Amino acid sequence: MTSQSTWGKANAIERAMQQVPKGATVTGTSCDEVNVGIGNYRYICTVEYSESPVGPGAAGSPAPAPAPGQP
């Protein structure tokens, strides 16, 4: 999700976080600061997220984890 703000980086991140689906896990954030005039900046921030469990044997995975010694 991406959002922007003229009030500051924290505000742009907060606005983007409000768009993340409920139950999703935030996996990263990044921001760009853009000069839009003399001493005026716009902050454009992106919040990355994951909606599904990651990794083998994650909760809710449809495939069972392999037994020890099994490939």
PDB file of C-alpha atoms in Angstrom:
ATOM      1  CA  MET A   1       0.000   0.000   0.000  1.00  0.00           C
ATOM      2  CA  THR A   2       1.280   3.472  -0.812  1.00  0.00           C
ATOM      3  CA  SER A   3       0.278   6.812   0.658  1.00  0.00           C
ATOM      4  CA  GLN A   4       1.615  10.349   0.751  1.00  0.00           C
ATOM      5  CA  SER A   5       1.588  13.285   3.126  1.00  0.00           C
ATOM      6  CA  THR A   6       2.915  16.821   3.366  1.00  0.00           C
ATOM      7  CA  TRP A   7       2.877  16.603   7.193  1.00  0.00           C
ATOM      8  CA  GLY A   8       5.750  14.159   7.526  1.00  0.00           C
ATOM      9  CA  LYS A   9       7.092  10.671   6.953  1.00  0.00           C
ATOM     10  CA  ALA A  10       5.365   9.218  10.032  1.00  0.00           C
ATOM     11  CA  ASN A  11       1.994  10.495   8.803  1.00  0.00           C
ATOM     12  CA  ALA A  12       2.504   8.985   5.344  1.00  0.00           C
ATOM     13  CA  ILE A  13       3.428   5.612   6.901  1.00  0.00           C
ATOM     14  CA  GLU A  14       0.396   5.770   9.205  1.00  0.00           C
ATOM     15  CA  ARG A  15      -1.907   6.450   6.252  1.00  0.00           C
ATOM     16  CA  ALA A  16      -0.455   3.523   4.291  1.00  0.00           C
ATOM     17  CA  MET A  17      -0.745   1.223   7.340  1.00  0.00           C
ATOM     18  CA  GLN A  18      -4.465   2.021   7.545  1.00  0.00           C
ATOM     19  CA  GLN A  19      -4.878   0.411   4.101  1.00  0.00           C
ATOM     20  CA  VAL A  20      -3.203  -2.892   5.031  1.00  0.00           C
ATOM     21  CA  PRO A  21      -5.803  -5.686   5.292  1.00  0.00           C
ATOM     22  CA  LYS A  22      -6.719  -6.808   8.805  1.00  0.00           C
ATOM     23  CA  GLY A  23      -4.674  -9.819   9.875  1.00  0.00           C
ATOM     24  CA  ALA A  24      -1.867  -9.135   7.373  1.00  0.00           C
ATOM     25  CA  THR A  25       1.743  -8.974   8.554  1.00  0.00           C
ATOM     26  CA  VAL A  26       3.775  -5.877   7.659  1.00  0.00           C
ATOM     27  CA  THR A  27       7.052  -7.005   6.085  1.00  0.00           C
ATOM     28  CA  GLY A  28       8.662  -3.648   5.295  1.00  0.00           C
ATOM     29  CA  THR A  29       8.335   0.073   4.732  1.00  0.00           C
ATOM     30  CA  SER A  30      10.090   2.539   2.468  1.00  0.00           C
ATOM     31  CA  CYS A  31       9.719   6.274   1.913  1.00  0.00           C
ATOM     32  CA  ASP A  32      10.759   8.878  -0.622  1.00  0.00           C
ATOM     33  CA  GLU A  33      11.038  12.572   0.178  1.00  0.00           C
ATOM     34  CA  VAL A  34      10.138  14.796  -2.775  1.00  0.00           C
ATOM     35  CA  ASN A  35      10.850  18.540  -2.806  1.00  0.00           C
ATOM     36  CA  VAL A  36       7.700  20.199  -4.157  1.00  0.00           C
ATOM     37  CA  GLY A  37       8.726  23.807  -3.607  1.00  0.00           C
ATOM     38  CA  ILE A  38      11.002  26.022  -1.588  1.00  0.00           C
ATOM     39  CA  GLY A  39      11.293  24.191   1.731  1.00  0.00           C
ATOM     40  CA  ASN A  40       8.160  22.110   1.075  1.00  0.00           C
ATOM     41  CA  TYR A  41       8.333  18.335   0.927  1.00  0.00           C
ATOM     42  CA  ARG A  42       5.934  15.522   0.142  1.00  0.00           C
ATOM     43  CA  TYR A  43       6.565  12.125   1.701  1.00  0.00           C
ATOM     44  CA  ILE A  44       5.553   9.080  -0.333  1.00  0.00           C
ATOM     45  CA  CYS A  45       5.673   5.879   1.714  1.00  0.00           C
ATOM     46  CA  THR A  46       5.005   2.262   0.823  1.00  0.00           C
ATOM     47  CA  VAL A  47       4.130  -0.467   3.309  1.00  0.00           C
ATOM     48  CA  GLU A  48       4.735  -4.041   2.165  1.00  0.00           C
ATOM     49  CA  TYR A  49       2.745  -6.867   3.729  1.00  0.00           C
ATOM     50  CA  SER A  50       2.019 -10.582   3.564  1.00  0.00           C
ATOM     51  CA  GLU A  51      -1.468 -12.036   3.886  1.00  0.00           C
ATOM     52  CA  SER A  52      -0.472 -15.692   4.111  1.00  0.00           C
ATOM     53  CA  PRO A  53       1.800 -17.602   6.474  1.00  0.00           C
ATOM     54  CA  VAL A  54       5.345 -18.036   5.228  1.00  0.00           C
ATOM     55  CA  GLY A  55       7.723 -20.924   5.625  1.00  0.00           C
ATOM     56  CA  PRO A  56       7.289 -24.693   5.802  1.00  0.00           C
ATOM     57  CA  GLY A  57       4.878 -26.002   8.410  1.00  0.00           C
ATOM     58  CA  ALA A  58       3.256 -22.598   8.878  1.00  0.00           C
ATOM     59  CA  ALA A  59      -0.093 -22.605  10.626  1.00  0.00           C
ATOM     60  CA  GLY A  60      -2.946 -23.141   8.221  1.00  0.00           C
ATOM     61  CA  SER A  61      -0.755 -24.669   5.514  1.00  0.00           C
ATOM     62  CA  PRO A  62      -2.742 -27.209   3.462  1.00  0.00           C
ATOM     63  CA  ALA A  63       0.270 -29.502   3.061  1.00  0.00           C
ATOM     64  CA  PRO A  64       1.540 -31.432   6.085  1.00  0.00           C
ATOM     65  CA  ALA A  65       5.146 -30.944   7.167  1.00  0.00           C
ATOM     66  CA  PRO A  66       7.382 -33.877   6.137  1.00  0.00           C
ATOM     67  CA  ALA A  67       8.209 -36.435   8.823  1.00  0.00           C
ATOM     68  CA  PRO A  68      11.783 -36.408  10.140  1.00  0.00           C
ATOM     69  CA  GLY A  69      14.116 -38.135   7.693  1.00  0.00           C
ATOM     70  CA  GLN A  70      11.702 -37.635   4.799  1.00  0.00           C
ATOM     71  CA  PRO A  71      12.529 -35.345   1.851  1.00  0.00           C
TER      72      PRO A  71
END
